[in-house]
């Protein structure tokens, strides 16, 4: 894709909230959504929301049911097109690009549902992606060996994916996502429906992605677990941005406790 001019934020909407707008990085090295809005059947479900994530940063997109966080997440991912506003990657406007084009530019996505190819072995799951991005066979196999070792799944190399545990499957999915060498990864409900051991594994995997210099965006209903792994969070309420801040600032904010966390919430 040809380079485009740097994109400045669109004029502010009329959200009516008293909270100050967060600083959003729209230049090189970041993934940003600038003033995005989405309407379904004349109902505005996301209104003038701006979020950003830098490389090596973990950001949460949180809020109560119906807040618009999933729609916002899907607009960043490319599954839903915003009616207004832009999505920016490293200073390039990618608002109209489909998911596969965004993937080529460095945006990875891990859905909540299992996404391994159940009929393939662990190695063949990762190899299937490498064959798309790396034409040289020797280089593909070297990268495959490296990813298997990095995620401690070398011993599972020939195991059918259908036989993996939940934690093993997630490691394979993340290793496969890294085969495309992404700059950013979007995690959809990574803590949903998993046991405490798997929760600890997801925490470790998110920390590993951060250490690799990959920017991570998480949306999840499990707010306590999400707050434990993120650097910052954006809290949405009624389709609008209520607050952006660190986990401690989020938990301590009276409006967030009133509409989302509840007065008795503690980390």
PDB file of C-alpha atoms in Angstrom:
ATOM      1  CA  UNK A   1       0.000   0.000   0.000  1.00  0.00           C
ATOM      2  CA  UNK A   2       1.348   3.446  -0.878  1.00  0.00           C
ATOM      3  CA  UNK A   3       2.179   5.813   1.936  1.00  0.00           C
ATOM      4  CA  UNK A   4      -0.347   8.518   2.696  1.00  0.00           C
ATOM      5  CA  UNK A   5      -0.170  11.790   4.553  1.00  0.00           C
ATOM      6  CA  UNK A   6      -0.220  11.788   8.320  1.00  0.00           C
ATOM      7  CA  UNK A   7      -3.788  11.973   9.562  1.00  0.00           C
ATOM      8  CA  UNK A   8      -4.880  14.496  12.156  1.00  0.00           C
ATOM      9  CA  UNK A   9      -7.887  13.850  14.407  1.00  0.00           C
ATOM     10  CA  UNK A  10     -11.252  14.836  12.959  1.00  0.00           C
ATOM     11  CA  UNK A  11     -13.104  17.770  14.528  1.00  0.00           C
ATOM     12  CA  UNK A  12     -14.506  16.910  17.948  1.00  0.00           C
ATOM     13  CA  UNK A  13     -18.004  15.530  18.033  1.00  0.00           C
ATOM     14  CA  UNK A  14     -20.746  16.535  20.389  1.00  0.00           C
ATOM     15  CA  UNK A  15     -20.454  13.716  22.873  1.00  0.00           C
ATOM     16  CA  UNK A  16     -21.430  15.955  25.776  1.00  0.00           C
ATOM     17  CA  UNK A  17     -19.173  14.200  28.294  1.00  0.00           C
ATOM     18  CA  UNK A  18     -17.177  16.277  30.730  1.00  0.00           C
ATOM     19  CA  UNK A  19     -14.145  13.987  30.753  1.00  0.00           C
ATOM     20  CA  UNK A  20     -11.013  15.331  28.994  1.00  0.00           C
ATOM     21  CA  UNK A  21     -10.180  13.662  25.709  1.00  0.00           C
ATOM     22  CA  UNK A  22      -7.254  11.228  25.855  1.00  0.00           C
ATOM     23  CA  UNK A  23      -4.081  11.917  23.942  1.00  0.00           C
ATOM     24  CA  UNK A  24      -4.092   9.769  20.799  1.00  0.00           C
ATOM     25  CA  UNK A  25      -0.924   9.028  18.875  1.00  0.00           C
ATOM     26  CA  UNK A  26      -1.604   9.126  15.131  1.00  0.00           C
ATOM     27  CA  UNK A  27       1.993   9.135  13.975  1.00  0.00           C
ATOM     28  CA  UNK A  28       4.580   6.444  13.299  1.00  0.00           C
ATOM     29  CA  UNK A  29       4.736   3.459  15.604  1.00  0.00           C
ATOM     30  CA  UNK A  30       1.091   3.370  16.668  1.00  0.00           C
ATOM     31  CA  UNK A  31      -2.330   1.950  15.921  1.00  0.00           C
ATOM     32  CA  UNK A  32      -5.115   4.473  16.460  1.00  0.00           C
ATOM     33  CA  UNK A  33      -8.825   4.915  15.997  1.00  0.00           C
ATOM     34  CA  UNK A  34      -9.663   8.592  15.622  1.00  0.00           C
ATOM     35  CA  UNK A  35     -13.165   9.872  16.377  1.00  0.00           C
ATOM     36  CA  UNK A  36     -14.852   6.711  15.101  1.00  0.00           C
ATOM     37  CA  UNK A  37     -18.638   6.404  15.118  1.00  0.00           C
ATOM     38  CA  UNK A  38     -21.052   3.671  14.081  1.00  0.00           C
ATOM     39  CA  UNK A  39     -24.818   3.690  13.667  1.00  0.00           C
ATOM     40  CA  UNK A  40     -27.128   0.662  13.332  1.00  0.00           C
ATOM     41  CA  UNK A  41     -30.726   1.287  12.257  1.00  0.00           C
ATOM     42  CA  UNK A  42     -30.504   4.936  13.296  1.00  0.00           C
ATOM     43  CA  UNK A  43     -29.115   3.993  16.703  1.00  0.00           C
ATOM     44  CA  UNK A  44     -25.663   5.422  17.421  1.00  0.00           C
ATOM     45  CA  UNK A  45     -23.784   2.560  19.115  1.00  0.00           C
ATOM     46  CA  UNK A  46     -20.300   4.162  19.026  1.00  0.00           C
ATOM     47  CA  UNK A  47     -19.991   7.931  19.166  1.00  0.00           C
ATOM     48  CA  UNK A  48     -16.793   9.888  18.494  1.00  0.00           C
ATOM     49  CA  UNK A  49     -14.403   7.443  20.209  1.00  0.00           C
ATOM     50  CA  UNK A  50     -10.615   7.739  19.962  1.00  0.00           C
ATOM     51  CA  UNK A  51      -8.187   5.090  21.214  1.00  0.00           C
ATOM     52  CA  UNK A  52      -4.548   4.218  20.558  1.00  0.00           C
ATOM     53  CA  UNK A  53      -1.890   1.635  21.336  1.00  0.00           C
ATOM     54  CA  UNK A  54       1.860   1.801  20.877  1.00  0.00           C
ATOM     55  CA  UNK A  55       4.241  -1.046  20.169  1.00  0.00           C
ATOM     56  CA  UNK A  56       5.142  -2.878  23.341  1.00  0.00           C
ATOM     57  CA  UNK A  57       2.027  -1.608  25.126  1.00  0.00           C
ATOM     58  CA  UNK A  58      -1.028  -3.545  26.325  1.00  0.00           C
ATOM     59  CA  UNK A  59      -4.325  -1.649  26.196  1.00  0.00           C
ATOM     60  CA  UNK A  60      -7.782  -2.746  27.318  1.00  0.00           C
ATOM     61  CA  UNK A  61     -11.065  -1.762  25.681  1.00  0.00           C
ATOM     62  CA  UNK A  62     -13.627  -2.227  28.452  1.00  0.00           C
ATOM     63  CA  UNK A  63     -17.136  -1.310  29.502  1.00  0.00           C
ATOM     64  CA  UNK A  64     -20.521  -2.695  30.527  1.00  0.00           C
ATOM     65  CA  UNK A  65     -22.709  -4.729  28.170  1.00  0.00           C
ATOM     66  CA  UNK A  66     -24.027  -2.556  25.360  1.00  0.00           C
ATOM     67  CA  UNK A  67     -21.306   0.067  25.819  1.00  0.00           C
ATOM     68  CA  UNK A  68     -20.081  -0.303  22.229  1.00  0.00           C
ATOM     69  CA  UNK A  69     -16.691  -1.832  23.020  1.00  0.00           C
ATOM     70  CA  UNK A  70     -17.149  -4.848  20.721  1.00  0.00           C
ATOM     71  CA  UNK A  71     -18.222  -2.649  17.807  1.00  0.00           C
ATOM     72  CA  UNK A  72     -15.253  -0.362  18.443  1.00  0.00           C
ATOM     73  CA  UNK A  73     -12.935  -3.377  18.565  1.00  0.00           C
ATOM     74  CA  UNK A  74     -14.346  -4.699  15.284  1.00  0.00           C
ATOM     75  CA  UNK A  75     -13.851  -1.321  13.591  1.00  0.00           C
ATOM     76  CA  UNK A  76     -10.169  -1.340  14.565  1.00  0.00           C
ATOM     77  CA  UNK A  77      -9.876  -4.926  13.334  1.00  0.00           C
ATOM     78  CA  UNK A  78     -11.606  -4.263  10.004  1.00  0.00           C
ATOM     79  CA  UNK A  79     -14.661  -6.455  10.496  1.00  0.00           C
ATOM     80  CA  UNK A  80     -16.932  -3.383  10.749  1.00  0.00           C
ATOM     81  CA  UNK A  81     -16.477  -0.148   8.799  1.00  0.00           C
ATOM     82  CA  UNK A  82     -16.964   3.085  10.772  1.00  0.00           C
ATOM     83  CA  UNK A  83     -19.527   5.583   9.512  1.00  0.00           C
ATOM     84  CA  UNK A  84     -17.288   8.413  10.651  1.00  0.00           C
ATOM     85  CA  UNK A  85     -13.665   8.714  11.736  1.00  0.00           C
ATOM     86  CA  UNK A  86     -10.514   6.833  10.778  1.00  0.00           C
ATOM     87  CA  UNK A  87      -8.294   3.927  11.738  1.00  0.00           C
ATOM     88  CA  UNK A  88      -4.596   4.753  11.442  1.00  0.00           C
ATOM     89  CA  UNK A  89      -1.584   2.425  11.381  1.00  0.00           C
ATOM     90  CA  UNK A  90       1.859   4.026  11.569  1.00  0.00           C
ATOM     91  CA  UNK A  91       0.491   7.244  10.086  1.00  0.00           C
ATOM     92  CA  UNK A  92      -1.384   5.517   7.243  1.00  0.00           C
ATOM     93  CA  UNK A  93      -5.153   5.620   6.943  1.00  0.00           C
ATOM     94  CA  UNK A  94      -6.412   2.017   6.756  1.00  0.00           C
ATOM     95  CA  UNK A  95     -10.096   2.725   7.456  1.00  0.00           C
ATOM     96  CA  UNK A  96     -11.412   1.110   4.272  1.00  0.00           C
ATOM     97  CA  UNK A  97      -8.999  -1.823   4.112  1.00  0.00           C
ATOM     98  CA  UNK A  98     -10.376  -5.350   4.672  1.00  0.00           C
ATOM     99  CA  UNK A  99      -8.989  -7.600   7.400  1.00  0.00           C
ATOM    100  CA  UNK A 100      -6.578  -9.493   5.154  1.00  0.00           C
ATOM    101  CA  UNK A 101      -4.964  -6.240   3.976  1.00  0.00           C
ATOM    102  CA  UNK A 102      -4.607  -5.070   7.570  1.00  0.00           C
ATOM    103  CA  UNK A 103      -3.010  -8.411   8.421  1.00  0.00           C
ATOM    104  CA  UNK A 104      -0.403  -7.877   5.699  1.00  0.00           C
ATOM    105  CA  UNK A 105       0.376  -4.474   7.189  1.00  0.00           C
ATOM    106  CA  UNK A 106       0.978  -5.946  10.637  1.00  0.00           C
ATOM    107  CA  UNK A 107      -2.322  -6.318  12.517  1.00  0.00           C
ATOM    108  CA  UNK A 108      -2.937  -9.784  13.940  1.00  0.00           C
ATOM    109  CA  UNK A 109      -6.190 -11.041  15.425  1.00  0.00           C
ATOM    110  CA  UNK A 110      -7.003 -13.896  17.794  1.00  0.00           C
ATOM    111  CA  UNK A 111     -10.723 -14.655  18.098  1.00  0.00           C
ATOM    112  CA  UNK A 112     -12.352 -15.955  21.249  1.00  0.00           C
ATOM    113  CA  UNK A 113     -13.279 -19.227  19.547  1.00  0.00           C
ATOM    114  CA  UNK A 114     -10.712 -21.943  18.822  1.00  0.00           C
ATOM    115  CA  UNK A 115      -9.075 -21.160  15.480  1.00  0.00           C
ATOM    116  CA  UNK A 116      -6.588 -24.011  15.016  1.00  0.00           C
ATOM    117  CA  UNK A 117      -7.031 -26.303  12.037  1.00  0.00           C
ATOM    118  CA  UNK A 118      -8.206 -29.356  13.941  1.00  0.00           C
ATOM    119  CA  UNK A 119      -7.206 -31.830  11.245  1.00  0.00           C
ATOM    120  CA  UNK A 120      -3.589 -30.638  11.124  1.00  0.00           C
ATOM    121  CA  UNK A 121      -0.680 -31.233  13.463  1.00  0.00           C
ATOM    122  CA  UNK A 122       0.735 -28.401  15.558  1.00  0.00           C
ATOM    123  CA  UNK A 123       3.642 -27.923  13.153  1.00  0.00           C
ATOM    124  CA  UNK A 124       1.387 -27.948  10.085  1.00  0.00           C
ATOM    125  CA  UNK A 125      -0.885 -25.311  11.653  1.00  0.00           C
ATOM    126  CA  UNK A 126       2.026 -22.895  11.869  1.00  0.00           C
ATOM    127  CA  UNK A 127       3.551 -24.038   8.582  1.00  0.00           C
ATOM    128  CA  UNK A 128       0.287 -23.251   6.756  1.00  0.00           C
ATOM    129  CA  UNK A 129       0.727 -19.568   7.599  1.00  0.00           C
ATOM    130  CA  UNK A 130       4.470 -19.521   6.964  1.00  0.00           C
ATOM    131  CA  UNK A 131       3.915 -20.862   3.441  1.00  0.00           C
ATOM    132  CA  UNK A 132       1.963 -17.699   2.656  1.00  0.00           C
ATOM    133  CA  UNK A 133       4.528 -15.223   3.995  1.00  0.00           C
ATOM    134  CA  UNK A 134       7.888 -16.974   3.418  1.00  0.00           C
ATOM    135  CA  UNK A 135       8.708 -18.410  -0.042  1.00  0.00           C
ATOM    136  CA  UNK A 136      11.992 -20.087   0.952  1.00  0.00           C
ATOM    137  CA  UNK A 137      11.500 -23.556   2.451  1.00  0.00           C
ATOM    138  CA  UNK A 138      14.635 -23.495   4.610  1.00  0.00           C
ATOM    139  CA  UNK A 139      13.677 -20.124   6.077  1.00  0.00           C
ATOM    140  CA  UNK A 140      10.137 -21.389   6.751  1.00  0.00           C
ATOM    141  CA  UNK A 141      11.380 -24.421   8.631  1.00  0.00           C
ATOM    142  CA  UNK A 142      13.860 -22.345  10.635  1.00  0.00           C
ATOM    143  CA  UNK A 143      11.096 -19.941  11.669  1.00  0.00           C
ATOM    144  CA  UNK A 144       8.829 -22.868  12.517  1.00  0.00           C
ATOM    145  CA  UNK A 145      11.477 -24.418  14.765  1.00  0.00           C
ATOM    146  CA  UNK A 146      12.058 -21.055  16.432  1.00  0.00           C
ATOM    147  CA  UNK A 147       8.350 -20.489  17.156  1.00  0.00           C
ATOM    148  CA  UNK A 148       7.886 -24.010  18.502  1.00  0.00           C
ATOM    149  CA  UNK A 149      10.802 -23.490  20.878  1.00  0.00           C
ATOM    150  CA  UNK A 150       9.723 -19.975  21.873  1.00  0.00           C
ATOM    151  CA  UNK A 151       6.311 -21.195  23.037  1.00  0.00           C
ATOM    152  CA  UNK A 152       7.582 -24.475  24.531  1.00  0.00           C
ATOM    153  CA  UNK A 153       5.565 -26.639  22.144  1.00  0.00           C
ATOM    154  CA  UNK A 154       8.380 -28.435  20.308  1.00  0.00           C
ATOM    155  CA  UNK A 155       7.336 -31.686  21.975  1.00  0.00           C
ATOM    156  CA  UNK A 156       3.853 -31.210  20.476  1.00  0.00           C
ATOM    157  CA  UNK A 157       5.174 -30.790  16.950  1.00  0.00           C
ATOM    158  CA  UNK A 158       3.448 -33.861  15.484  1.00  0.00           C
ATOM    159  CA  UNK A 159       0.450 -33.923  17.811  1.00  0.00           C
ATOM    160  CA  UNK A 160      -2.951 -33.440  16.100  1.00  0.00           C
ATOM    161  CA  UNK A 161      -4.393 -30.079  17.107  1.00  0.00           C
ATOM    162  CA  UNK A 162      -7.669 -31.705  18.109  1.00  0.00           C
ATOM    163  CA  UNK A 163      -5.819 -33.418  20.986  1.00  0.00           C
ATOM    164  CA  UNK A 164      -4.444 -30.209  22.558  1.00  0.00           C
ATOM    165  CA  UNK A 165      -5.492 -28.813  25.924  1.00  0.00           C
ATOM    166  CA  UNK A 166      -6.927 -25.301  26.061  1.00  0.00           C
ATOM    167  CA  UNK A 167      -3.637 -23.755  27.131  1.00  0.00           C
ATOM    168  CA  UNK A 168      -1.645 -25.674  24.524  1.00  0.00           C
ATOM    169  CA  UNK A 169      -4.102 -24.660  21.814  1.00  0.00           C
ATOM    170  CA  UNK A 170      -3.781 -21.000  22.761  1.00  0.00           C
ATOM    171  CA  UNK A 171       0.010 -21.187  22.568  1.00  0.00           C
ATOM    172  CA  UNK A 172      -0.242 -22.707  19.101  1.00  0.00           C
ATOM    173  CA  UNK A 173      -2.672 -19.982  18.003  1.00  0.00           C
ATOM    174  CA  UNK A 174      -0.376 -17.213  19.224  1.00  0.00           C
ATOM    175  CA  UNK A 175       2.700 -18.857  17.687  1.00  0.00           C
ATOM    176  CA  UNK A 176       0.802 -19.076  14.399  1.00  0.00           C
ATOM    177  CA  UNK A 177      -0.226 -15.414  14.672  1.00  0.00           C
ATOM    178  CA  UNK A 178       3.421 -14.449  15.151  1.00  0.00           C
ATOM    179  CA  UNK A 179       4.343 -16.290  11.951  1.00  0.00           C
ATOM    180  CA  UNK A 180       3.188 -13.184  10.066  1.00  0.00           C
ATOM    181  CA  UNK A 181       5.477 -10.971  12.199  1.00  0.00           C
ATOM    182  CA  UNK A 182       2.701  -8.594  13.359  1.00  0.00           C
ATOM    183  CA  UNK A 183       3.244  -5.195  14.940  1.00  0.00           C
ATOM    184  CA  UNK A 184      -0.049  -5.370  16.832  1.00  0.00           C
ATOM    185  CA  UNK A 185      -2.354  -8.168  17.995  1.00  0.00           C
ATOM    186  CA  UNK A 186      -6.028  -7.817  18.900  1.00  0.00           C
ATOM    187  CA  UNK A 187      -7.243 -10.338  21.499  1.00  0.00           C
ATOM    188  CA  UNK A 188     -10.991 -10.938  21.634  1.00  0.00           C
ATOM    189  CA  UNK A 189     -12.173 -12.250  25.034  1.00  0.00           C
ATOM    190  CA  UNK A 190      -8.950 -14.156  25.881  1.00  0.00           C
ATOM    191  CA  UNK A 191     -10.114 -14.842  29.470  1.00  0.00           C
ATOM    192  CA  UNK A 192     -13.595 -16.093  28.587  1.00  0.00           C
ATOM    193  CA  UNK A 193     -14.573 -19.519  29.893  1.00  0.00           C
ATOM    194  CA  UNK A 194     -11.134 -20.697  31.026  1.00  0.00           C
ATOM    195  CA  UNK A 195      -9.909 -22.196  34.290  1.00  0.00           C
ATOM    196  CA  UNK A 196      -7.418 -20.530  36.711  1.00  0.00           C
ATOM    197  CA  UNK A 197      -4.439 -22.409  35.263  1.00  0.00           C
ATOM    198  CA  UNK A 198      -5.292 -21.205  31.760  1.00  0.00           C
ATOM    199  CA  UNK A 199      -5.749 -17.646  33.102  1.00  0.00           C
ATOM    200  CA  UNK A 200      -2.158 -17.690  34.371  1.00  0.00           C
ATOM    201  CA  UNK A 201      -1.020 -18.964  30.973  1.00  0.00           C
ATOM    202  CA  UNK A 202      -2.827 -16.158  29.131  1.00  0.00           C
ATOM    203  CA  UNK A 203      -1.210 -13.602  31.439  1.00  0.00           C
ATOM    204  CA  UNK A 204       2.192 -15.045  30.644  1.00  0.00           C
ATOM    205  CA  UNK A 205       1.507 -15.025  26.900  1.00  0.00           C
ATOM    206  CA  UNK A 206       0.365 -11.391  26.947  1.00  0.00           C
ATOM    207  CA  UNK A 207       3.516 -10.415  28.859  1.00  0.00           C
ATOM    208  CA  UNK A 208       5.578 -12.288  26.271  1.00  0.00           C
ATOM    209  CA  UNK A 209       3.936 -10.390  23.410  1.00  0.00           C
ATOM    210  CA  UNK A 210       4.707  -7.118  25.176  1.00  0.00           C
ATOM    211  CA  UNK A 211       8.337  -8.124  25.714  1.00  0.00           C
ATOM    212  CA  UNK A 212       8.527  -8.852  21.985  1.00  0.00           C
ATOM    213  CA  UNK A 213       7.583  -5.232  21.308  1.00  0.00           C
ATOM    214  CA  UNK A 214       4.117  -6.067  20.001  1.00  0.00           C
ATOM    215  CA  UNK A 215       1.219  -3.767  20.813  1.00  0.00           C
ATOM    216  CA  UNK A 216      -1.768  -5.626  22.252  1.00  0.00           C
ATOM    217  CA  UNK A 217      -5.432  -4.582  22.405  1.00  0.00           C
ATOM    218  CA  UNK A 218      -7.710  -6.680  24.637  1.00  0.00           C
ATOM    219  CA  UNK A 219     -11.471  -6.595  24.941  1.00  0.00           C
ATOM    220  CA  UNK A 220     -12.926  -8.881  27.602  1.00  0.00           C
ATOM    221  CA  UNK A 221     -15.825  -9.081  30.050  1.00  0.00           C
ATOM    222  CA  UNK A 222     -13.466 -10.368  32.750  1.00  0.00           C
ATOM    223  CA  UNK A 223     -12.408  -6.938  33.935  1.00  0.00           C
ATOM    224  CA  UNK A 224     -10.343  -8.063  36.935  1.00  0.00           C
ATOM    225  CA  UNK A 225      -8.094 -10.355  34.895  1.00  0.00           C
ATOM    226  CA  UNK A 226      -7.796  -7.786  32.118  1.00  0.00           C
ATOM    227  CA  UNK A 227      -6.764  -4.991  34.481  1.00  0.00           C
ATOM    228  CA  UNK A 228      -3.974  -7.227  35.776  1.00  0.00           C
ATOM    229  CA  UNK A 229      -2.250  -7.464  32.366  1.00  0.00           C
ATOM    230  CA  UNK A 230      -2.783  -4.046  30.752  1.00  0.00           C
ATOM    231  CA  UNK A 231      -0.882  -0.764  30.910  1.00  0.00           C
ATOM    232  CA  UNK A 232      -3.904   1.404  30.136  1.00  0.00           C
ATOM    233  CA  UNK A 233      -7.620   0.991  29.574  1.00  0.00           C
ATOM    234  CA  UNK A 234     -10.342   2.839  27.717  1.00  0.00           C
ATOM    235  CA  UNK A 235     -13.733   2.625  29.410  1.00  0.00           C
ATOM    236  CA  UNK A 236     -16.774   2.962  27.160  1.00  0.00           C
ATOM    237  CA  UNK A 237     -20.286   3.685  28.376  1.00  0.00           C
ATOM    238  CA  UNK A 238     -23.389   4.184  26.248  1.00  0.00           C
ATOM    239  CA  UNK A 239     -21.270   4.298  23.085  1.00  0.00           C
ATOM    240  CA  UNK A 240     -18.980   7.063  24.316  1.00  0.00           C
ATOM    241  CA  UNK A 241     -15.571   7.205  25.939  1.00  0.00           C
ATOM    242  CA  UNK A 242     -15.996   7.659  29.675  1.00  0.00           C
ATOM    243  CA  UNK A 243     -12.359   7.522  30.744  1.00  0.00           C
ATOM    244  CA  UNK A 244      -8.849   6.498  29.750  1.00  0.00           C
ATOM    245  CA  UNK A 245      -6.122   5.727  32.261  1.00  0.00           C
ATOM    246  CA  UNK A 246      -4.004   3.239  34.171  1.00  0.00           C
ATOM    247  CA  UNK A 247      -5.683   0.319  35.951  1.00  0.00           C
ATOM    248  CA  UNK A 248      -5.334   2.064  39.322  1.00  0.00           C
ATOM    249  CA  UNK A 249      -6.843   5.272  37.959  1.00  0.00           C
ATOM    250  CA  UNK A 250      -9.703   3.319  36.377  1.00  0.00           C
ATOM    251  CA  UNK A 251     -10.535   1.452  39.585  1.00  0.00           C
ATOM    252  CA  UNK A 252     -10.391   4.634  41.647  1.00  0.00           C
ATOM    253  CA  UNK A 253     -12.602   6.769  39.420  1.00  0.00           C
ATOM    254  CA  UNK A 254     -16.084   7.331  40.897  1.00  0.00           C
ATOM    255  CA  UNK A 255     -17.896   7.449  37.535  1.00  0.00           C
ATOM    256  CA  UNK A 256     -16.324   4.159  36.423  1.00  0.00           C
ATOM    257  CA  UNK A 257     -17.318   2.502  39.698  1.00  0.00           C
ATOM    258  CA  UNK A 258     -20.830   3.900  39.431  1.00  0.00           C
ATOM    259  CA  UNK A 259     -21.626   2.704  35.894  1.00  0.00           C
ATOM    260  CA  UNK A 260     -19.326  -0.279  35.462  1.00  0.00           C
ATOM    261  CA  UNK A 261     -17.285  -1.749  38.317  1.00  0.00           C
ATOM    262  CA  UNK A 262     -19.603  -1.241  41.272  1.00  0.00           C
ATOM    263  CA  UNK A 263     -18.704   0.265  44.625  1.00  0.00           C
ATOM    264  CA  UNK A 264     -17.447  -3.023  46.096  1.00  0.00           C
ATOM    265  CA  UNK A 265     -15.029  -3.849  43.285  1.00  0.00           C
ATOM    266  CA  UNK A 266     -11.416  -4.480  44.307  1.00  0.00           C
ATOM    267  CA  UNK A 267      -8.412  -5.881  42.461  1.00  0.00           C
TER     268      UNK A 267
END
